[in-house]
Tab-separated table of C-alpha atoms in Angstrom:
chain	number	residue	atom	x	y	z
A	291	MET	CA	158.261	116.641	120.150
A	292	SER	CA	161.996	116.506	120.997
A	293	LYS	CA	163.164	117.287	124.504
A	294	GLN	CA	164.514	120.748	125.260
A	295	PHE	CA	167.473	121.079	127.601
A	296	ALA	CA	168.396	123.937	129.926
A	297	LEU	CA	171.702	124.539	131.691
A	298	VAL	CA	171.866	126.158	135.150
A	299	ILE	CA	175.309	127.364	136.301
A	300	ASP	CA	175.448	128.382	139.977
A	301	ASP	CA	177.584	127.390	142.949
A	302	GLU	CA	174.613	127.666	145.351
A	303	ARG	CA	172.783	124.353	145.666
A	304	ASP	CA	169.500	126.055	146.679
A	305	ILE	CA	169.445	128.125	143.472
A	306	ARG	CA	170.236	125.083	141.324
A	307	GLU	CA	167.432	123.093	142.956
A	308	LEU	CA	164.913	125.939	142.662
A	309	LEU	CA	165.634	126.470	138.982
A	310	THR	CA	165.684	122.740	138.287
A	311	LEU	CA	162.261	122.329	139.888
A	312	THR	CA	160.726	125.373	138.162
A	313	LEU	CA	162.141	124.655	134.718
A	314	GLY	CA	161.254	120.975	135.034
A	315	ARG	CA	157.602	121.906	135.578
A	316	MET	CA	157.798	123.831	132.297
A	317	GLY	CA	158.810	120.657	130.430
A	318	LEU	CA	162.562	121.282	130.269
A	319	VAL	CA	165.283	118.752	131.020
A	320	VAL	CA	167.666	120.583	133.365
A	321	GLU	CA	171.389	120.019	133.715
A	322	THR	CA	173.507	121.909	136.243
A	323	ALA	CA	177.072	123.073	136.723
A	324	ALA	CA	178.758	124.688	139.732
A	325	THR	CA	181.861	126.124	138.041
A	326	VAL	CA	182.983	127.701	134.785
A	327	SER	CA	184.985	124.604	133.851
A	328	ASP	CA	181.942	122.346	134.448
A	329	ALA	CA	179.835	124.690	132.304
A	330	LYS	CA	182.340	124.543	129.432
A	331	GLN	CA	182.219	120.744	129.464
A	332	ARG	CA	178.397	120.735	129.512
A	333	LEU	CA	178.190	123.245	126.641
A	334	ALA	CA	180.620	121.230	124.535
A	335	GLY	CA	178.652	118.011	125.027
A	336	ASN	CA	175.027	119.112	124.575
A	337	ARG	CA	172.792	121.666	122.854
A	338	TYR	CA	170.689	123.849	125.155
A	339	ALA	CA	167.490	125.791	124.520
A	340	LEU	CA	168.543	128.292	127.201
A	341	CYS	CA	171.116	128.812	129.903
A	342	PHE	CA	171.254	130.575	133.315
A	343	THR	CA	174.536	131.586	134.903
A	344	ASP	CA	175.394	133.176	138.234
A	345	MET	CA	177.573	136.280	138.246
A	346	ARG	CA	180.240	134.946	140.632
A	347	LEU	CA	181.582	131.410	140.337
A	348	PRO	CA	184.441	129.679	142.217
A	349	ASP	CA	186.807	129.585	139.226
A	350	GLY	CA	185.678	132.623	137.244
A	351	THR	CA	182.688	134.813	136.416
A	352	GLY	CA	179.397	134.521	134.630
A	353	HIS	CA	180.663	137.089	132.132
A	354	GLU	CA	183.186	134.512	130.903
A	355	VAL	CA	180.340	132.065	130.307
A	356	ILE	CA	178.264	134.677	128.489
A	357	GLU	CA	181.145	135.653	126.209
A	358	LEU	CA	181.851	131.989	125.475
A	359	ILE	CA	178.216	131.281	124.577
A	360	ALA	CA	177.967	134.448	122.439
A	361	ALA	CA	181.087	133.423	120.507
A	362	GLN	CA	180.630	129.650	120.169
A	363	TYR	CA	176.914	128.958	120.764
A	364	PRO	CA	175.110	132.086	119.495
A	365	ASP	CA	171.771	130.267	119.143
A	366	THR	CA	171.606	129.613	122.908
A	367	PRO	CA	169.927	132.413	124.905
A	368	VAL	CA	171.748	132.981	128.204
A	369	ALA	CA	170.432	134.919	131.210
A	370	MET	CA	172.501	136.324	134.075
A	371	ILE	CA	171.498	135.669	137.700
A	372	THR	CA	172.393	138.810	139.682
A	373	ALA	CA	172.206	139.941	143.269
A	374	TYR	CA	169.103	142.004	144.067
A	375	GLY	CA	169.432	145.579	142.853
A	376	ASN	CA	172.777	145.003	141.129
A	377	VAL	CA	171.573	146.352	137.805
A	378	ASP	CA	175.042	147.618	136.867
A	379	ALA	CA	176.249	144.030	136.586
A	380	ALA	CA	173.151	143.147	134.587
A	381	VAL	CA	173.825	145.963	132.126
A	382	VAL	CA	177.405	144.762	131.645
A	383	ALA	CA	176.075	141.246	131.037
A	384	LEU	CA	173.580	142.504	128.450
A	385	LYS	CA	176.354	144.356	126.647
A	386	ALA	CA	178.386	141.138	126.588
A	387	GLY	CA	175.548	139.277	124.868
A	388	ALA	CA	173.204	138.061	127.611
A	389	PHE	CA	169.594	137.571	126.589
A	390	ASP	CA	168.180	138.933	129.868
A	391	PHE	CA	168.781	138.877	133.625
A	392	VAL	CA	166.952	137.723	136.746
A	393	SER	CA	167.631	138.968	140.289
A	394	LYS	CA	168.021	136.978	143.515
A	395	PRO	CA	165.836	136.097	145.299
A	396	VAL	CA	164.349	134.645	142.134
A	397	ASP	CA	160.734	135.673	141.465
A	398	ILE	CA	159.078	132.562	140.014
A	399	ASN	CA	156.615	134.532	137.870
A	400	VAL	CA	159.409	136.680	136.394
A	401	LEU	CA	161.432	133.527	135.781
A	402	ARG	CA	158.570	131.800	133.957
A	403	ARG	CA	158.013	134.787	131.658
A	404	LEU	CA	161.724	134.957	130.901
A	405	VAL	CA	161.816	131.250	130.034
A	406	GLN	CA	158.766	131.510	127.781
A	407	THR	CA	160.351	134.408	125.901
A	408	ALA	CA	163.647	132.542	125.559
A	409	LEU	CA	161.936	129.426	124.189
A	410	ARG	CA	160.040	131.500	121.621
A	411	LEU	CA	163.383	132.949	120.609
A	412	SER	CA	164.784	129.475	120.014
A	413	GLU	CA	161.766	128.596	117.879
A	414	GLU	CA	161.937	131.816	115.870
A	415	LYS	CA	165.714	132.009	115.401
A	416	LYS	CA	165.331	131.630	111.622
A	417	ALA	CA	164.184	135.245	111.388
A	418	SER	CA	166.802	136.850	109.139
A	419	VAL	CA	167.890	140.092	107.566
A	420	ASP	CA	165.689	139.279	104.547
A	421	ALA	CA	162.581	139.690	106.680
A	422	SER	CA	163.391	143.371	107.168
A	423	SER	CA	164.301	144.170	103.557
A	424	ALA	CA	160.716	144.855	102.541
A	425	LYS	CA	160.374	147.615	105.152
A	426	LEU	CA	163.842	149.117	105.511
A	427	ILE	CA	164.305	149.857	101.828
A	428	GLY	CA	167.780	150.235	100.383
A	429	GLU	CA	170.717	148.225	99.092
A	430	SER	CA	173.477	150.638	100.108
A	431	GLN	CA	176.149	149.389	102.483
A	432	PRO	CA	174.844	151.447	105.443
A	433	MET	CA	171.392	149.891	105.064
A	434	LYS	CA	172.751	146.359	104.740
A	435	GLU	CA	174.710	146.896	107.948
A	436	LEU	CA	171.650	148.356	109.681
A	437	ARG	CA	169.464	145.376	108.770
A	438	ALA	CA	172.149	142.936	109.911
A	439	THR	CA	172.467	144.736	113.245
A	440	ILE	CA	168.691	144.781	113.740
A	441	ALA	CA	168.539	141.018	113.168
A	442	LYS	CA	171.158	140.533	115.893
A	443	VAL	CA	169.744	142.882	118.532
A	444	ALA	CA	166.232	141.511	117.965
A	445	ARG	CA	167.326	138.282	119.693
A	446	SER	CA	168.336	140.067	122.887
A	447	GLN	CA	166.099	141.577	125.527
A	448	ALA	CA	168.559	144.398	126.206
A	449	PRO	CA	167.264	147.981	125.953
A	450	VAL	CA	168.135	149.578	122.604
A	451	TYR	CA	168.701	153.283	121.996
A	452	VAL	CA	167.942	154.221	118.378
A	453	ALA	CA	169.847	157.335	117.342
A	454	GLY	CA	169.330	159.366	114.192
A	455	GLU	CA	168.066	162.592	112.703
A	456	SER	CA	164.388	163.458	112.298
A	457	GLY	CA	162.744	161.570	109.458
A	458	VAL	CA	165.273	158.732	109.066
A	459	GLY	CA	162.897	155.977	110.244
A	460	LYS	CA	163.766	155.382	113.907
A	461	GLU	CA	160.298	154.044	114.724
A	462	LEU	CA	160.395	151.747	111.688
A	463	ALA	CA	163.733	150.323	112.845
A	464	SER	CA	162.293	149.837	116.335
A	465	ARG	CA	159.229	148.031	114.991
A	466	LEU	CA	161.501	145.655	113.083
A	467	ILE	CA	163.481	144.880	116.228
A	468	HIS	CA	160.159	143.945	117.835
A	469	GLU	CA	158.849	141.964	114.855
A	470	LEU	CA	162.042	139.932	114.398
A	471	GLY	CA	162.282	139.030	118.087
A	472	PRO	CA	160.499	136.613	120.424
A	473	ARG	CA	157.954	139.287	121.442
A	474	ALA	CA	156.546	139.669	117.923
A	475	SER	CA	153.180	138.140	118.849
A	476	ALA	CA	152.708	140.651	121.691
A	477	ALA	CA	152.035	144.388	121.548
A	478	PHE	CA	154.361	147.064	120.207
A	479	VAL	CA	153.346	150.252	122.024
A	480	PRO	CA	154.845	153.511	120.679
A	481	VAL	CA	154.642	156.712	122.716
A	482	ASN	CA	155.894	160.203	121.905
A	483	CYS	CA	157.300	161.459	125.202
A	484	GLY	CA	157.143	165.062	124.004
A	485	ALA	CA	153.408	164.917	123.318
A	486	ILE	CA	152.243	164.025	126.847
A	487	PRO	CA	151.682	166.918	129.276
A	488	SER	CA	154.019	166.677	132.261
A	489	GLU	CA	151.189	166.524	134.789
A	490	LEU	CA	149.615	163.521	133.035
A	491	MET	CA	152.765	161.502	132.439
A	492	GLU	CA	152.675	159.309	135.528
A	493	SER	CA	149.065	158.312	134.881
A	494	GLU	CA	149.748	157.665	131.179
A	495	PHE	CA	152.813	155.515	131.816
A	496	PHE	CA	151.794	153.643	134.975
A	497	GLY	CA	148.001	153.900	135.083
A	498	HIS	CA	145.817	154.839	138.069
A	499	ARG	CA	143.139	153.508	140.360
A	500	LYS	CA	139.597	154.804	140.554
A	501	GLY	CA	139.313	157.759	142.932
A	502	SER	CA	143.075	158.326	143.184
A	503	PHE	CA	142.651	161.933	142.003
A	504	THR	CA	139.939	164.277	140.735
A	505	GLY	CA	138.635	162.929	137.438
A	506	ALA	CA	139.816	159.336	138.014
A	507	HIS	CA	136.355	157.816	137.553
A	508	ALA	CA	137.638	154.325	136.748
A	509	ASP	CA	140.792	152.230	136.850
A	510	LYS	CA	143.083	152.980	133.942
A	511	GLU	CA	145.790	150.773	132.483
A	512	GLY	CA	149.100	152.512	131.797
A	513	LEU	CA	151.382	152.183	128.784
A	514	PHE	CA	153.653	149.728	130.595
A	515	GLN	CA	150.733	147.417	131.349
A	516	ALA	CA	149.511	147.741	127.747
A	517	ALA	CA	152.961	146.649	126.526
A	518	ASP	CA	153.262	143.752	129.012
A	519	GLY	CA	154.894	140.830	127.241
A	520	GLY	CA	155.837	143.058	124.323
A	521	THR	CA	157.798	146.208	123.545
A	522	LEU	CA	157.437	149.821	124.685
A	523	PHE	CA	158.952	152.342	122.264
A	524	LEU	CA	159.795	155.684	123.890
A	525	ASP	CA	160.125	158.159	121.036
A	526	GLU	CA	161.748	161.529	121.814
A	527	VAL	CA	162.855	160.164	125.179
A	528	ALA	CA	164.952	163.313	125.689
A	529	GLU	CA	161.693	165.218	126.336
A	530	LEU	CA	160.991	163.321	129.578
A	531	PRO	CA	161.089	165.668	132.590
A	532	LEU	CA	163.528	164.761	135.352
A	533	HIS	CA	160.865	163.498	137.767
A	534	MET	CA	159.692	160.972	135.165
A	535	GLN	CA	163.261	159.938	134.393
A	536	VAL	CA	163.614	158.862	138.044
A	537	LYS	CA	160.416	156.802	137.893
A	538	LEU	CA	161.350	155.227	134.558
A	539	LEU	CA	164.717	154.213	135.953
A	540	ARG	CA	163.031	152.409	138.842
A	541	VAL	CA	160.663	150.543	136.493
A	542	ILE	CA	163.586	149.327	134.384
A	543	GLN	CA	165.448	148.157	137.498
A	544	GLU	CA	162.532	146.533	139.331
A	545	LYS	CA	160.476	145.368	136.323
A	546	ALA	CA	157.361	146.606	138.113
A	547	VAL	CA	155.126	149.677	138.158
A	548	ARG	CA	152.920	151.213	140.835
A	549	PRO	CA	149.719	152.747	139.426
A	550	ILE	CA	148.666	156.028	141.043
A	551	GLY	CA	146.557	155.204	144.096
A	552	ALA	CA	147.641	151.552	144.218
A	553	ARG	CA	149.195	150.021	147.337
A	554	ALA	CA	151.265	147.375	145.583
A	555	GLU	CA	153.469	147.284	142.523
A	556	VAL	CA	152.417	145.372	139.412
A	557	ALA	CA	155.043	143.215	137.690
A	558	VAL	CA	155.547	144.012	134.002
A	559	ASP	CA	157.566	142.191	131.353
A	560	VAL	CA	158.465	144.894	128.834
A	561	ARG	CA	161.398	145.448	126.506
A	562	ILE	CA	162.366	149.127	126.310
A	563	LEU	CA	163.357	150.704	122.993
A	564	SER	CA	163.973	154.452	122.930
A	565	ALA	CA	164.862	157.084	120.364
A	566	THR	CA	165.552	160.763	119.949
A	567	HIS	CA	167.102	163.071	117.367
A	568	LYS	CA	168.991	164.859	120.154
A	569	ASN	CA	172.442	164.060	121.516
A	570	LEU	CA	171.619	162.346	124.804
A	571	ALA	CA	175.252	162.216	125.929
A	572	ARG	CA	175.429	165.993	125.568
A	573	LEU	CA	172.172	166.379	127.505
A	574	VAL	CA	173.713	164.312	130.302
A	575	ASP	CA	176.664	166.716	130.391
A	576	LEU	CA	174.224	169.640	130.588
A	577	GLY	CA	172.369	168.026	133.485
A	578	SER	CA	168.992	167.771	131.740
A	579	PHE	CA	169.103	163.975	131.340
A	580	ARG	CA	170.051	161.544	134.103
A	581	GLN	CA	173.324	159.731	133.564
A	582	ASP	CA	172.106	156.548	135.263
A	583	LEU	CA	169.023	156.393	133.028
A	584	PHE	CA	171.143	157.026	129.926
A	585	TYR	CA	173.336	154.124	131.010
A	586	ARG	CA	170.292	151.835	131.357
A	587	ILE	CA	168.528	152.627	128.069
A	588	ASN	CA	171.740	152.796	126.025
A	589	VAL	CA	172.863	149.199	126.527
A	590	ILE	CA	172.848	148.775	122.738
A	591	GLU	CA	173.007	151.814	120.458
A	592	LEU	CA	171.611	151.577	116.938
A	593	ARG	CA	172.317	154.443	114.544
A	594	VAL	CA	169.989	154.930	111.577
A	595	PRO	CA	171.920	156.734	108.795
A	596	PRO	CA	170.583	159.957	107.243
A	597	LEU	CA	169.496	159.887	103.621
A	598	ARG	CA	172.481	161.954	102.440
A	599	GLU	CA	174.771	159.097	103.568
A	600	ARG	CA	172.978	156.624	101.301
A	601	ARG	CA	172.177	158.547	98.147
A	602	ASP	CA	172.312	155.356	96.071
A	603	ASP	CA	169.048	154.304	97.742
A	604	ILE	CA	167.143	157.404	96.561
A	605	PRO	CA	165.999	155.945	93.172
A	606	LEU	CA	164.592	152.804	94.842
A	607	LEU	CA	162.985	154.778	97.666
A	608	ALA	CA	161.430	157.251	95.235
A	609	SER	CA	160.061	154.430	93.083
A	610	ARG	CA	158.438	152.713	96.086
A	611	ILE	CA	156.927	155.978	97.322
A	612	LEU	CA	155.524	156.840	93.874
A	613	ASP	CA	154.061	153.324	93.546
A	614	ARG	CA	152.312	153.758	96.904
A	615	LEU	CA	150.955	157.181	95.982
A	616	GLY	CA	149.643	155.722	92.734
A	617	ARG	CA	147.836	152.911	94.529
A	618	GLU	CA	146.300	155.333	97.008
A	619	ALA	CA	145.016	157.511	94.139
A	620	ASP	CA	143.933	154.441	92.130
A	621	ARG	CA	145.952	155.457	89.071
A	622	ALA	CA	149.211	154.676	87.345
A	623	PRO	CA	152.205	155.855	89.405
A	624	ALA	CA	154.038	158.990	88.330
A	625	ARG	CA	157.658	158.658	87.255
A	626	LEU	CA	160.733	160.850	87.642
A	627	THR	CA	162.491	162.330	84.626
A	628	PRO	CA	166.310	161.957	84.528
A	629	ASP	CA	166.781	165.602	85.533
A	630	ALA	CA	164.397	165.167	88.478
A	631	LEU	CA	166.252	162.086	89.721
A	632	LYS	CA	169.579	163.896	89.359
A	633	ALA	CA	168.226	166.830	91.374
A	634	LEU	CA	167.025	164.509	94.143
A	635	GLN	CA	170.381	162.769	94.415
A	636	ALA	CA	172.142	166.129	94.711
A	637	TYR	CA	169.759	167.413	97.410
A	638	GLU	CA	170.828	167.372	101.078
A	639	PHE	CA	167.476	166.227	102.586
A	640	PRO	CA	167.570	167.813	106.054
A	641	GLY	CA	164.227	166.080	106.676
A	642	ASN	CA	165.480	162.717	105.334
A	643	VAL	CA	163.014	160.058	104.095
A	644	ARG	CA	160.014	161.906	105.514
A	645	GLU	CA	160.968	164.976	103.480
A	646	LEU	CA	161.426	162.832	100.342
A	647	GLU	CA	157.851	161.590	100.779
A	648	ASN	CA	156.542	165.154	101.133
A	649	ILE	CA	158.486	166.348	98.070
A	650	LEU	CA	157.181	163.527	95.887
A	651	GLU	CA	153.600	163.885	97.114
A	652	ARG	CA	153.682	167.574	96.197
A	653	ALA	CA	155.338	166.837	92.842
A	654	VAL	CA	152.676	164.262	91.940
A	655	ALA	CA	150.007	166.936	92.441
A	656	LEU	CA	151.881	169.479	90.281
A	657	CYS	CA	153.230	167.357	87.433
A	658	GLU	CA	151.682	166.927	83.986
A	659	ASP	CA	150.928	163.537	82.397
A	660	GLY	CA	152.469	161.594	85.265
A	661	SER	CA	155.999	162.779	84.511
A	662	ILE	CA	157.794	164.594	87.334
A	663	SER	CA	160.407	167.146	86.309
A	664	ALA	CA	162.921	168.901	88.546
A	665	GLU	CA	160.741	172.028	88.485
A	666	ASP	CA	157.737	170.072	89.786
A	667	MET	CA	159.600	169.181	92.973
A	668	ARG	CA	160.433	172.816	93.814
A	669	LEU	CA	163.573	171.945	95.721
A	670	ILE	CA	165.153	174.822	97.601
A	671	ALA	CA	168.843	175.334	96.884
A	672	ARG	CA	170.760	175.460	100.142
A	673	PRO	CA	174.225	174.764	101.526
A	674	PRO	CA	174.907	171.338	103.049
A	675	ALA	CA	172.836	170.519	106.131
A	676	SER	CA	175.867	170.702	108.378
A	677	ALA	CA	176.453	174.310	107.340
A	678	SER	CA	172.899	175.611	107.119
A	679	MET	CA	171.633	174.303	110.424
A	680	PRO	CA	172.909	172.193	113.315
A	681	GLU	CA	172.724	168.436	113.021
A	682	PRO	CA	169.493	167.151	114.549
A	683	ALA	CA	171.570	165.389	117.187
A	684	ALA	CA	173.038	168.706	118.306
A	685	ILE	CA	171.653	170.555	121.288
A	686	THR	CA	169.783	173.805	120.945
A	687	GLN	CA	169.224	175.507	124.277
A	688	THR	CA	166.322	177.834	124.769
A	689	PRO	CA	167.790	181.346	125.037
A	690	THR	CA	167.130	183.328	128.188
A	691	TYR	CA	164.872	186.291	127.468
A	692	ARG	CA	166.009	189.709	128.582
A	693	PRO	CA	163.756	192.754	128.115
A	694	PRO	CA	165.171	195.193	125.533
A	695	SER	CA	166.754	198.373	126.806
A	696	PRO	CA	165.412	201.722	125.570
A	697	GLN	CA	168.478	202.039	123.346
A	698	MET	CA	168.265	198.531	121.940
A	699	PRO	CA	165.489	197.137	119.665
A	700	ALA	CA	163.721	193.928	120.586
A	701	PRO	CA	165.625	190.784	119.511
A	702	GLU	CA	164.514	188.943	116.410
A	703	ALA	CA	164.865	185.254	115.627
A	704	PRO	CA	168.219	184.517	113.932
A	705	GLY	CA	168.063	184.984	110.185
A	706	ILE	CA	164.407	186.084	110.177
A	707	MET	CA	163.317	189.577	109.134
A	708	LEU	CA	160.209	190.945	110.746
A	709	PRO	CA	157.643	192.437	108.372
A	710	ASP	CA	157.431	196.239	108.142
A	711	SER	CA	153.801	196.013	109.193
A	712	ALA	CA	154.742	194.408	112.478
A	713	TYR	CA	154.289	197.670	114.414
A	714	SER	CA	150.727	198.859	114.827
A	715	GLY	CA	148.561	200.423	117.487
A	716	ASP	CA	147.093	197.133	118.756
A	717	LEU	CA	149.829	195.519	120.856
A	718	ALA	CA	148.190	192.061	121.072
A	719	ALA	CA	147.593	191.955	117.324
A	720	THR	CA	151.123	193.161	116.650
A	721	VAL	CA	152.652	190.453	118.849
A	722	ALA	CA	150.509	187.761	117.222
A	723	GLU	CA	151.322	188.981	113.713
A	724	THR	CA	155.037	189.111	114.484
A	725	GLU	CA	155.013	185.659	116.102
A	726	ARG	CA	153.112	184.217	113.132
A	727	ALA	CA	155.640	185.691	110.699
A	728	VAL	CA	158.644	184.370	112.632
A	729	ILE	CA	157.205	180.854	112.983
A	730	THR	CA	156.129	180.706	109.343
A	731	LYS	CA	159.601	181.764	108.214
A	732	ALA	CA	161.185	179.061	110.348
A	733	LEU	CA	158.799	176.415	108.997
A	734	GLU	CA	159.475	177.442	105.417
A	735	ALA	CA	163.229	177.398	106.044
A	736	THR	CA	162.998	173.813	107.324
A	737	ARG	CA	160.469	172.685	104.669
A	738	TRP	CA	157.763	172.472	107.375
A	739	ASN	CA	159.742	170.055	109.501
A	740	ARG	CA	158.268	170.982	112.883
A	741	THR	CA	161.050	169.415	114.954
A	742	ALA	CA	163.757	171.290	113.021
A	743	ALA	CA	161.738	174.520	113.122
A	744	ALA	CA	161.279	174.234	116.899
A	745	LYS	CA	165.033	173.844	117.335
A	746	GLN	CA	165.715	176.853	115.121
A	747	LEU	CA	163.302	178.940	117.180
A	748	GLY	CA	164.670	177.736	120.517
A	749	LEU	CA	161.372	176.054	121.454
A	750	THR	CA	160.409	172.545	122.465
A	751	LEU	CA	158.225	170.659	120.011
A	752	ARG	CA	155.340	170.891	122.483
A	753	GLN	CA	155.704	174.673	122.708
A	754	LEU	CA	155.714	175.000	118.929
A	755	ARG	CA	152.579	172.853	118.592
A	756	TYR	CA	150.803	175.051	121.127
A	757	ARG	CA	151.732	178.203	119.178
A	758	LEU	CA	150.673	176.688	115.852
A	759	GLU	CA	147.264	175.848	117.283
A	760	LYS	CA	146.931	179.231	118.990
A	761	LEU	CA	147.855	181.159	115.824
A	762	GLY	CA	145.859	178.936	113.480
A	763	ILE	CA	148.879	177.922	111.391
A	764	GLU	CA	148.183	174.715	109.471
């Protein structure tokens, strides 16, 4: 097995000696440099499996080294050595192309995990865009660019914020980032932040110790511990309450969690990927999402395009979906008639790929002889998505309720007519019947896209789910 070399760039002799000793015990041949000019000479004369650079150097900065390596030696992972707690500098380094960062004083265990991840990255650097083609289907230019970007960001350990409307495949893109990176052999742990009750969030994320609260009958591992060494995907991160945003920020900065009831923190090595259909920057302006947390999780932003921006991919997507439905039913796959395909390509798809799957699944059940016509799909004619409803990234604030005055009737949901039978002698039954009618109308208007319906009604997704269960709406 050929020797692997590492380069340590730091003007402090103690740091150079510590890293040389630690990396040497891991089987690496270590070379050192004390200045930017020395580092440039070393990089030009040898090939390194990984590199560490201090932030401040006598003749320049570590950012210069990172930018040089990113431009001229892109296969070399480089980590920034920062002062303790100086996460702002680390974020800037990650944006410039750094693989990861380590804080002074250097924690040997954190350093070892970082090195192991970097070496796996060097071994797996042949992972390419082709590896993602089978999952992110489409040959349109937006999809080619998306796959190329995923292949690049997969090499970094920087947090990635995946932006896009509901149904575009944000979790799929996040899984590919994980699978194409050095953490592929470890766990990918997805969590829907909007589905966890606020009072249980800290226990779910960080775990707890036996006896720490009523009902804690045994130690429980949190999501961060479950994802240790791998990737934690925070879906609908905009739904995190402010108190959890503070705690999440600390975990990202310190790379450690404190389970409820524990005296000491537990180190965790987790890459954070997050996603939401909402406009996080707008939420920051409104004060419902912390600016410092937004800054930390949005080191790299990845936008997944909506289906209406890549209509050329619809025939291929439809064919793959129909093939899958055929296999699941153990029969020949249904096929689209020319008029059906034309209708699909003209449709706006507010629910994106997820809605396309629902449309085709319904059409397969309704069609005759395995041939899907435009009528079988029962598409609803509507104006473009931008005109009929706000973009999923837009913010919908819950309206403040004011009791109706005697001269003014009770407010109705926008665009929804209450049934004539809504007024009866039984107040509880009347309220339930009216609420059921309003929610059903909203669901039908959004083709049963619960996230879009919740926004239209001015509810959170959690509130809508509660009402659906309470009213028995399937």
